[in-house]
Amino acid sequence: MNYITHLECSLCGRSYDFDKPQNLCPQCLRPLLVRYDFRKIKGKKPSQVLEPLRSMWRYKKLLPVLKEDNIVSLGEGLTPLIPAKRLGEELKISNIFIKDESLNPTGSFKARGLSSAISKAKELRIKEVVIPSAGNAGSATSAYCACANIKAHIYMPEDIPESFILECRATGADVKLVKGDISDCGREARRDLEKNDWFDLSTLKEPYRLEGKKTMGFELAEQFQWELPDVIIYPTGGGTGLVGMWKAFKEIEELGWIKGKFPRMVSVQSSGCAPIVKAFESGEDFAKPWEKAQTIALGLRVPSAVGDFLILRVLRESNGIAVAVDDEEIISAQKKLGYLEGIFACPEGGATLSALEKLLKMGWMNPEEKIVLFNTASGIKYPVKF
Ligand SMILES: *Cc1c(COP(=O)(O)O)cnc(C)c1O
């Protein structure tokens, strides 16, 4: 059904088997990436490879699940790419689109990664999983685990909006609240998973969530008739969205489906937690952990990402940039997306518009370029009081 060959360490390049559960590279403790051999489908047209499915599983030949029966799906992906005409008029730019991920199951793009990861967990006969989460990853894990009959243990900061706790419990997860941020949740989760036989689903600590995230890249390409946009602005926490899309572009380039330039990738973070921006600006290959991370954009409150060097590589290879925006700017951008485009964006989605405004002011792009903003979740999940 597909073309997976092995898992490869993103730092040292060592190979690992995909027929048993794997987390980080045991040698360098960095992420493993899924590798495929696409020679059999090279030169075929997308229409000969894609399935007529109304979910991200239309790309299943480019995804890691071996048996159709193991796919755990709630209809994730195939989200709208909305031409933002009124926003474009306001900003005096002519070619701006919003990829609205809020239409995913559980209301965020995290559904893509977890549909893929839980499908693989089912295939590998994993019975219990654990994940530290700032909210959206937890509720997506809980939902997909319910479908797969896998027990989910979710570790979330105790100051998380109650809606996330209720959502996780409603779909059957065991929720543990932890003092501190997602790094503290990760620490507690690791301590408990060693005592129990749980599989770690932390961001980029298993190889398959990234594979689900990469479908955002396939979709963008397909929605633009296999011609990539000039600039993609993405709110970056753990970095799976950005790194996943870049992986997708490379894979479909190998298949011969896209030609021409790749987009310049922009990472947006909150000025209250901007380790990637700091590392990018100071020319570092790895990011230092951020102290006292604080922001209303909960998905961006990631003080330390295990895939930091992968994010930085994508930014540099694509001629992109990293931008920090303040919480007040995020809130006014959220409002603007609401009254101009009818989208109640999450703060992370708002952050992409604040970044765009900054980049236009800096003259970093020209007004005719094709630009995509990502709204990664619905604003209704943790409404900010305007
Ligand atoms: C998790 C999350 C992010 C950050 O995602 P990464 O791809 O891991 O960087 C952004 N926005 C929202 C709403 C999220 O839940």
Short mmCIF file of C-alpha atoms and ligand atoms in Angstrom, two decimals:
data_model
loop_
_atom_site.label_atom_id
_atom_site.label_comp_id
_atom_site.label_asym_id
_atom_site.label_seq_id
_atom_site.Cartn_x
_atom_site.Cartn_y
_atom_site.Cartn_z
CA MET A 1 0.00 0.00 0.00
CA ASN A 2 2.89 2.41 0.58
CA TYR A 3 6.61 2.93 0.24
CA ILE A 4 8.11 3.29 3.70
CA THR A 5 11.64 1.85 3.94
CA HIS A 6 13.15 2.94 7.26
CA LEU A 7 13.45 5.59 9.94
CA GLU A 8 16.44 7.91 9.81
CA CYS A 9 17.98 10.05 12.55
CA SER A 10 17.64 13.70 11.57
CA LEU A 11 21.03 14.51 13.11
CA CYS A 12 23.42 11.56 12.66
CA GLY A 13 21.65 9.82 9.74
CA ARG A 14 21.63 6.34 11.33
CA SER A 15 18.81 4.00 10.14
CA TYR A 16 16.24 2.25 12.30
CA ASP A 17 13.47 -0.32 11.70
CA PHE A 18 9.91 0.87 11.33
CA ASP A 19 8.34 -2.43 12.37
CA LYS A 20 8.58 -1.74 16.08
CA PRO A 21 7.83 1.29 18.28
CA GLN A 22 10.62 3.89 18.13
CA ASN A 23 11.13 7.22 19.83
CA LEU A 24 14.26 9.37 19.53
CA CYS A 25 17.54 8.20 18.01
CA PRO A 26 19.12 6.32 20.95
CA GLN A 27 22.56 7.65 19.98
CA CYS A 28 21.97 11.39 19.78
CA LEU A 29 18.49 11.75 21.32
CA ARG A 30 17.17 13.64 18.31
CA PRO A 31 14.07 13.01 16.11
CA LEU A 32 13.72 10.11 13.69
CA LEU A 33 12.23 10.87 10.27
CA VAL A 34 10.27 8.46 8.08
CA ARG A 35 11.95 7.66 4.77
CA TYR A 36 10.31 6.18 1.68
CA ASP A 37 11.35 4.79 -1.65
CA PHE A 38 9.07 6.50 -4.16
CA ARG A 39 10.75 5.09 -7.28
CA LYS A 40 7.68 3.01 -8.16
CA ILE A 41 5.44 6.07 -8.39
CA LYS A 42 7.96 8.59 -9.69
CA GLY A 43 6.66 10.20 -12.87
CA LYS A 44 3.03 9.25 -12.15
CA LYS A 45 0.53 12.08 -12.01
CA PRO A 46 -1.03 13.05 -8.67
CA SER A 47 -4.39 11.76 -9.95
CA GLN A 48 -2.83 8.29 -10.36
CA VAL A 49 -1.53 8.25 -6.79
CA LEU A 50 -4.07 10.12 -4.67
CA GLU A 51 -7.14 8.36 -3.29
CA PRO A 52 -10.62 9.80 -3.80
CA LEU A 53 -11.03 10.39 -0.05
CA ARG A 54 -12.32 13.52 1.64
CA SER A 55 -9.62 13.60 4.31
CA MET A 56 -5.83 13.83 4.52
CA TRP A 57 -5.79 10.07 3.89
CA ARG A 58 -6.17 10.85 0.20
CA TYR A 59 -2.36 11.04 0.41
CA LYS A 60 -2.10 7.66 2.13
CA LYS A 61 0.38 6.28 -0.41
CA LEU A 62 2.77 8.97 0.81
CA LEU A 63 2.05 8.16 4.47
CA PRO A 64 3.47 5.46 6.78
CA VAL A 65 0.46 3.23 7.61
CA LEU A 66 0.77 -0.21 6.04
CA LYS A 67 -2.72 -1.68 6.48
CA GLU A 68 -5.86 0.23 5.55
CA ASP A 69 -7.68 -1.26 8.58
CA ASN A 70 -5.30 0.51 10.93
CA ILE A 71 -6.18 4.01 9.74
CA VAL A 72 -7.86 5.95 12.54
CA SER A 73 -9.70 8.84 10.96
CA LEU A 74 -12.28 11.41 12.01
CA GLY A 75 -12.20 13.25 8.67
CA GLU A 76 -9.09 15.38 9.34
CA GLY A 77 -7.47 17.58 6.72
CA LEU A 78 -8.74 18.99 3.41
CA THR A 79 -9.28 22.29 5.16
CA PRO A 80 -10.21 25.39 3.15
CA LEU A 81 -7.67 27.74 1.64
CA ILE A 82 -9.51 31.03 1.83
CA PRO A 83 -8.61 34.04 -0.34
CA ALA A 84 -8.52 36.89 2.19
CA LYS A 85 -9.76 39.70 -0.03
CA ARG A 86 -10.77 42.26 2.57
CA LEU A 87 -7.61 41.69 4.58
CA GLY A 88 -5.62 42.09 1.37
CA GLU A 89 -7.32 45.43 0.66
CA GLU A 90 -6.60 46.62 4.19
CA LEU A 91 -2.90 45.67 3.93
CA LYS A 92 -2.60 46.73 0.27
CA ILE A 93 -1.47 43.31 -0.88
CA SER A 94 -3.10 41.34 -3.65
CA ASN A 95 -2.45 37.66 -3.07
CA ILE A 96 -3.14 36.53 0.46
CA PHE A 97 -4.74 33.28 1.62
CA ILE A 98 -5.67 31.78 4.96
CA LYS A 99 -5.34 28.04 5.42
CA ASP A 100 -8.00 27.48 8.05
CA GLU A 101 -7.07 24.50 10.18
CA SER A 102 -9.83 25.24 12.70
CA LEU A 103 -12.13 22.99 10.67
CA ASN A 104 -10.27 19.88 11.72
CA PRO A 105 -11.73 17.34 14.18
CA THR A 106 -11.10 18.64 17.74
CA GLY A 107 -10.74 22.12 16.24
CA SER A 108 -7.02 22.24 15.51
CA PHE A 109 -4.35 21.05 13.08
CA LYS A 110 -3.07 18.72 15.81
CA ALA A 111 -5.70 16.27 14.52
CA ARG A 112 -3.56 15.54 11.46
CA GLY A 113 -0.48 14.50 13.41
CA LEU A 114 -2.42 12.44 15.88
CA SER A 115 -4.55 10.68 13.29
CA SER A 116 -1.28 9.52 11.75
CA ALA A 117 0.50 8.73 15.03
CA ILE A 118 -2.43 6.85 16.57
CA SER A 119 -2.93 4.89 13.34
CA LYS A 120 0.71 3.78 13.55
CA ALA A 121 0.36 3.09 17.29
CA LYS A 122 -2.58 0.82 16.48
CA GLU A 123 -0.57 -0.88 13.75
CA LEU A 124 2.30 -1.45 16.20
CA ARG A 125 -0.14 -2.80 18.82
CA ILE A 126 0.58 -0.09 21.36
CA LYS A 127 -2.00 -0.12 24.16
CA GLU A 128 -1.25 3.00 26.22
CA VAL A 129 0.21 6.35 25.26
CA VAL A 130 1.29 9.48 27.10
CA ILE A 131 1.59 13.05 25.85
CA PRO A 132 2.47 16.39 27.46
CA SER A 133 0.24 19.06 25.95
CA ALA A 134 -0.58 22.76 26.10
CA GLY A 135 -4.13 21.80 25.10
CA ASN A 136 -4.75 20.97 21.46
CA ALA A 137 -2.43 17.97 21.19
CA GLY A 138 -4.11 16.53 24.28
CA SER A 139 -7.64 16.76 22.98
CA ALA A 140 -6.65 15.33 19.59
CA THR A 141 -4.78 12.45 21.24
CA SER A 142 -7.75 11.70 23.44
CA ALA A 143 -10.18 11.65 20.50
CA TYR A 144 -8.10 9.40 18.22
CA CYS A 145 -7.22 7.07 21.09
CA ALA A 146 -10.92 6.66 21.81
CA CYS A 147 -11.45 5.48 18.21
CA ALA A 148 -8.47 3.13 18.37
CA ASN A 149 -9.25 1.75 21.85
CA ILE A 150 -5.90 2.96 23.18
CA LYS A 151 -5.60 4.42 26.69
CA ALA A 152 -4.38 8.03 26.65
CA HIS A 153 -2.61 9.79 29.52
CA ILE A 154 -2.48 13.58 29.04
CA TYR A 155 -0.20 15.85 31.09
CA MET A 156 -1.25 19.50 30.92
CA PRO A 157 -0.27 22.67 32.79
CA GLU A 158 -2.64 23.26 35.70
CA ASP A 159 -3.44 26.79 34.46
CA ILE A 160 -4.85 25.46 31.18
CA PRO A 161 -8.38 26.60 30.18
CA GLU A 162 -10.90 24.17 31.63
CA SER A 163 -12.41 23.48 28.20
CA PHE A 164 -9.33 21.41 27.28
CA ILE A 165 -9.58 19.30 30.42
CA LEU A 166 -13.28 18.67 29.80
CA GLU A 167 -12.68 17.82 26.14
CA CYS A 168 -9.99 15.26 27.03
CA ARG A 169 -12.11 13.68 29.72
CA ALA A 170 -15.17 13.63 27.45
CA THR A 171 -13.25 11.49 24.97
CA GLY A 172 -11.92 9.11 27.60
CA ALA A 173 -8.40 10.24 28.48
CA ASP A 174 -6.80 10.23 31.88
CA VAL A 175 -5.78 13.85 32.56
CA LYS A 176 -3.00 14.89 34.91
CA LEU A 177 -2.49 18.57 35.77
CA VAL A 178 1.06 19.73 36.39
CA LYS A 179 2.46 22.91 37.94
CA GLY A 180 4.48 24.82 35.33
CA ASP A 181 4.65 24.77 31.54
CA ILE A 182 4.80 22.04 28.90
CA SER A 183 8.44 21.25 29.71
CA ASP A 184 7.42 20.49 33.29
CA CYS A 185 4.57 18.33 31.94
CA GLY A 186 7.10 16.48 29.78
CA ARG A 187 9.30 15.80 32.78
CA GLU A 188 6.42 14.33 34.82
CA ALA A 189 5.17 12.33 31.86
CA ARG A 190 8.61 10.77 31.31
CA ARG A 191 8.87 9.83 34.98
CA ASP A 192 5.50 8.03 34.85
CA LEU A 193 5.99 6.34 31.49
CA GLU A 194 9.11 4.62 32.74
CA LYS A 195 7.13 3.13 35.64
CA ASN A 196 4.35 2.00 33.30
CA ASP A 197 4.46 0.55 29.84
CA TRP A 198 3.37 3.72 28.01
CA PHE A 199 4.46 4.95 24.61
CA ASP A 200 5.73 8.55 24.43
CA LEU A 201 3.87 10.69 21.85
CA SER A 202 5.66 13.98 22.68
CA THR A 203 6.27 16.35 19.75
CA LEU A 204 8.96 14.91 17.44
CA LYS A 205 9.82 12.22 19.98
CA GLU A 206 8.08 9.68 17.79
CA PRO A 207 8.32 9.80 13.98
CA TYR A 208 4.68 9.62 12.85
CA ARG A 209 2.97 12.81 14.04
CA LEU A 210 5.22 14.69 11.62
CA GLU A 211 3.93 12.53 8.77
CA GLY A 212 0.37 13.68 9.47
CA LYS A 213 1.49 17.31 9.68
CA LYS A 214 3.19 17.09 6.33
CA THR A 215 -0.22 16.64 4.67
CA MET A 216 -0.65 20.42 5.14
CA GLY A 217 2.15 20.81 2.60
CA PHE A 218 0.59 18.33 0.15
CA GLU A 219 -2.75 20.08 0.45
CA LEU A 220 -1.37 23.55 -0.09
CA ALA A 221 0.42 22.36 -3.23
CA GLU A 222 -2.70 20.63 -4.53
CA GLN A 223 -4.97 23.60 -3.70
CA PHE A 224 -2.61 25.89 -5.63
CA GLN A 225 -2.55 23.49 -8.63
CA TRP A 226 0.94 22.21 -7.71
CA GLU A 227 2.54 25.61 -7.67
CA LEU A 228 3.79 26.61 -4.24
CA PRO A 229 3.17 30.08 -2.77
CA ASP A 230 6.00 32.58 -2.20
CA VAL A 231 5.72 32.89 1.56
CA ILE A 232 4.20 30.70 4.30
CA ILE A 233 3.76 32.23 7.74
CA TYR A 234 3.44 29.64 10.47
CA PRO A 235 3.10 29.87 14.28
CA THR A 236 5.93 27.77 15.66
CA GLY A 237 6.01 25.88 18.94
CA GLY A 238 7.52 22.42 18.58
CA GLY A 239 7.97 23.00 14.87
CA THR A 240 6.18 19.96 13.42
CA GLY A 241 4.03 22.05 11.08
CA LEU A 242 6.95 23.89 9.55
CA VAL A 243 9.31 20.92 9.37
CA GLY A 244 6.50 18.66 8.14
CA MET A 245 5.50 20.96 5.29
CA TRP A 246 9.09 21.29 4.16
CA LYS A 247 9.43 17.50 4.15
CA ALA A 248 6.24 17.32 2.08
CA PHE A 249 7.58 19.80 -0.50
CA LYS A 250 10.78 17.77 -0.88
CA GLU A 251 8.81 14.55 -1.33
CA ILE A 252 6.50 15.88 -4.02
CA GLU A 253 9.43 17.54 -5.75
CA GLU A 254 11.04 14.09 -5.89
CA LEU A 255 7.80 12.77 -7.42
CA GLY A 256 7.99 15.51 -10.04
CA TRP A 257 4.68 17.12 -8.99
CA ILE A 258 6.01 20.61 -8.34
CA LYS A 259 8.47 22.75 -10.17
CA GLY A 260 10.11 26.05 -9.41
CA LYS A 261 10.89 27.77 -6.19
CA PHE A 262 9.99 26.60 -2.71
CA PRO A 263 8.27 29.10 -0.38
CA ARG A 264 10.18 31.25 2.08
CA MET A 265 9.14 29.86 5.47
CA VAL A 266 8.41 32.22 8.35
CA SER A 267 8.33 31.09 11.99
CA VAL A 268 6.23 33.24 14.28
CA GLN A 269 6.67 33.08 18.03
CA SER A 270 5.44 35.16 20.93
CA SER A 271 7.90 37.64 22.42
CA GLY A 272 7.11 35.93 25.76
CA CYS A 273 8.61 32.68 24.44
CA ALA A 274 10.81 33.06 21.36
CA PRO A 275 13.73 30.60 21.54
CA ILE A 276 13.74 29.99 17.77
CA VAL A 277 13.69 33.70 16.93
CA LYS A 278 16.60 34.28 19.29
CA ALA A 279 18.63 31.40 17.83
CA PHE A 280 17.82 32.45 14.26
CA GLU A 281 18.87 36.03 14.88
CA SER A 282 22.11 35.08 16.58
CA GLY A 283 23.03 32.56 13.87
CA GLU A 284 22.92 29.50 16.18
CA ASP A 285 22.20 25.96 14.96
CA PHE A 286 20.39 24.99 18.16
CA ALA A 287 18.11 27.05 20.42
CA LYS A 288 18.67 27.67 24.13
CA PRO A 289 15.74 26.92 26.46
CA TRP A 290 13.59 30.02 27.14
CA GLU A 291 13.25 31.04 30.78
CA LYS A 292 9.83 31.92 32.26
CA ALA A 293 7.88 31.34 29.04
CA GLN A 294 4.58 33.23 29.07
CA THR A 295 2.06 33.97 26.30
CA ILE A 296 -1.65 33.82 25.56
CA ALA A 297 -0.78 31.72 22.49
CA LEU A 298 -0.64 28.42 24.37
CA GLY A 299 0.65 26.41 21.40
CA LEU A 300 3.68 28.72 21.24
CA ARG A 301 4.58 28.30 24.90
CA VAL A 302 7.30 25.77 24.11
CA PRO A 303 10.52 26.85 25.87
CA SER A 304 12.64 24.10 24.37
CA ALA A 305 11.99 22.04 21.22
CA VAL A 306 13.81 18.79 20.45
CA GLY A 307 13.50 19.66 16.73
CA ASP A 308 14.96 23.17 17.16
CA PHE A 309 17.79 22.56 14.66
CA LEU A 310 15.32 21.20 12.08
CA ILE A 311 13.21 24.37 12.32
CA LEU A 312 16.31 26.57 11.99
CA ARG A 313 17.53 24.57 9.00
CA VAL A 314 14.21 25.02 7.19
CA LEU A 315 14.19 28.77 7.88
CA ARG A 316 17.72 29.17 6.50
CA GLU A 317 17.38 26.78 3.58
CA SER A 318 14.17 28.51 2.45
CA ASN A 319 15.55 32.05 2.85
CA GLY A 320 12.90 32.53 5.49
CA ILE A 321 12.88 34.41 8.77
CA ALA A 322 11.75 34.14 12.40
CA VAL A 323 9.60 36.88 13.93
CA ALA A 324 8.43 37.54 17.50
CA VAL A 325 5.17 39.35 18.18
CA ASP A 326 3.66 40.68 21.43
CA ASP A 327 0.47 39.35 22.97
CA GLU A 328 -1.28 42.73 22.45
CA GLU A 329 -0.42 42.58 18.76
CA ILE A 330 -1.74 39.03 18.62
CA ILE A 331 -5.07 40.09 20.12
CA SER A 332 -5.56 42.98 17.70
CA ALA A 333 -4.69 40.69 14.78
CA GLN A 334 -7.23 38.14 16.00
CA LYS A 335 -9.86 40.89 15.98
CA LYS A 336 -8.88 41.91 12.48
CA LEU A 337 -9.20 38.34 11.15
CA GLY A 338 -12.61 38.24 12.77
CA TYR A 339 -14.15 41.45 11.46
CA LEU A 340 -12.52 41.37 8.03
CA GLU A 341 -12.63 37.68 7.16
CA GLY A 342 -15.22 36.13 9.48
CA ILE A 343 -12.65 33.84 11.04
CA PHE A 344 -12.47 33.58 14.82
CA ALA A 345 -8.80 32.63 14.85
CA CYS A 346 -6.84 31.21 17.76
CA PRO A 347 -4.11 33.49 19.17
CA GLU A 348 -1.49 31.49 17.25
CA GLY A 349 -3.40 32.20 14.02
CA GLY A 350 -3.60 35.88 14.99
CA ALA A 351 0.17 35.84 15.50
CA THR A 352 0.72 35.04 11.81
CA LEU A 353 -1.13 38.20 10.80
CA SER A 354 0.90 40.32 13.26
CA ALA A 355 4.05 38.84 11.74
CA LEU A 356 2.83 39.63 8.23
CA GLU A 357 2.21 43.26 9.19
CA LYS A 358 5.75 43.46 10.61
CA LEU A 359 7.32 41.90 7.53
CA LEU A 360 5.45 44.25 5.19
CA LYS A 361 6.65 47.22 7.24
CA MET A 362 10.22 45.88 7.04
CA GLY A 363 9.87 45.55 3.25
CA TRP A 364 10.74 41.85 3.58
CA MET A 365 8.30 40.90 0.83
CA ASN A 366 6.68 42.61 -2.07
CA PRO A 367 2.94 43.28 -2.20
CA GLU A 368 2.30 41.01 -5.20
CA GLU A 369 3.73 37.88 -3.64
CA LYS A 370 1.49 34.92 -2.88
CA ILE A 371 1.28 34.65 0.90
CA VAL A 372 -0.33 32.00 3.12
CA LEU A 373 -1.20 32.51 6.77
CA PHE A 374 -2.01 29.47 8.89
CA ASN A 375 -4.84 29.61 11.37
CA THR A 376 -3.88 26.50 13.33
CA ALA A 377 -6.97 26.22 15.56
CA SER A 378 -10.33 27.73 16.39
CA GLY A 379 -10.50 30.78 18.66
CA ILE A 380 -13.50 29.26 20.39
CA LYS A 381 -11.29 26.71 22.17
CA TYR A 382 -9.67 29.29 24.46
CA PRO A 383 -11.35 32.61 23.78
CA VAL A 384 -9.39 35.73 24.64
CA LYS A 385 -11.55 38.54 26.03
CA PHE A 386 -11.48 41.36 23.47
C1 LIG B 1 0.66 23.12 18.77
C2 LIG B 1 0.20 24.38 18.19
C3 LIG B 1 1.05 25.22 17.45
C4 LIG B 1 2.51 24.93 17.27
O1 LIG B 1 2.68 23.87 16.43
P1 LIG B 1 4.02 23.22 15.93
O2 LIG B 1 3.73 22.77 14.56
O3 LIG B 1 4.32 22.07 16.82
O4 LIG B 1 5.10 24.25 15.96
C5 LIG B 1 0.50 26.32 16.82
N1 LIG B 1 -0.81 26.61 16.97
C6 LIG B 1 -1.65 25.86 17.69
C7 LIG B 1 -3.06 26.26 17.81
C8 LIG B 1 -1.18 24.70 18.31
O5 LIG B 1 -2.04 23.95 19.01
#
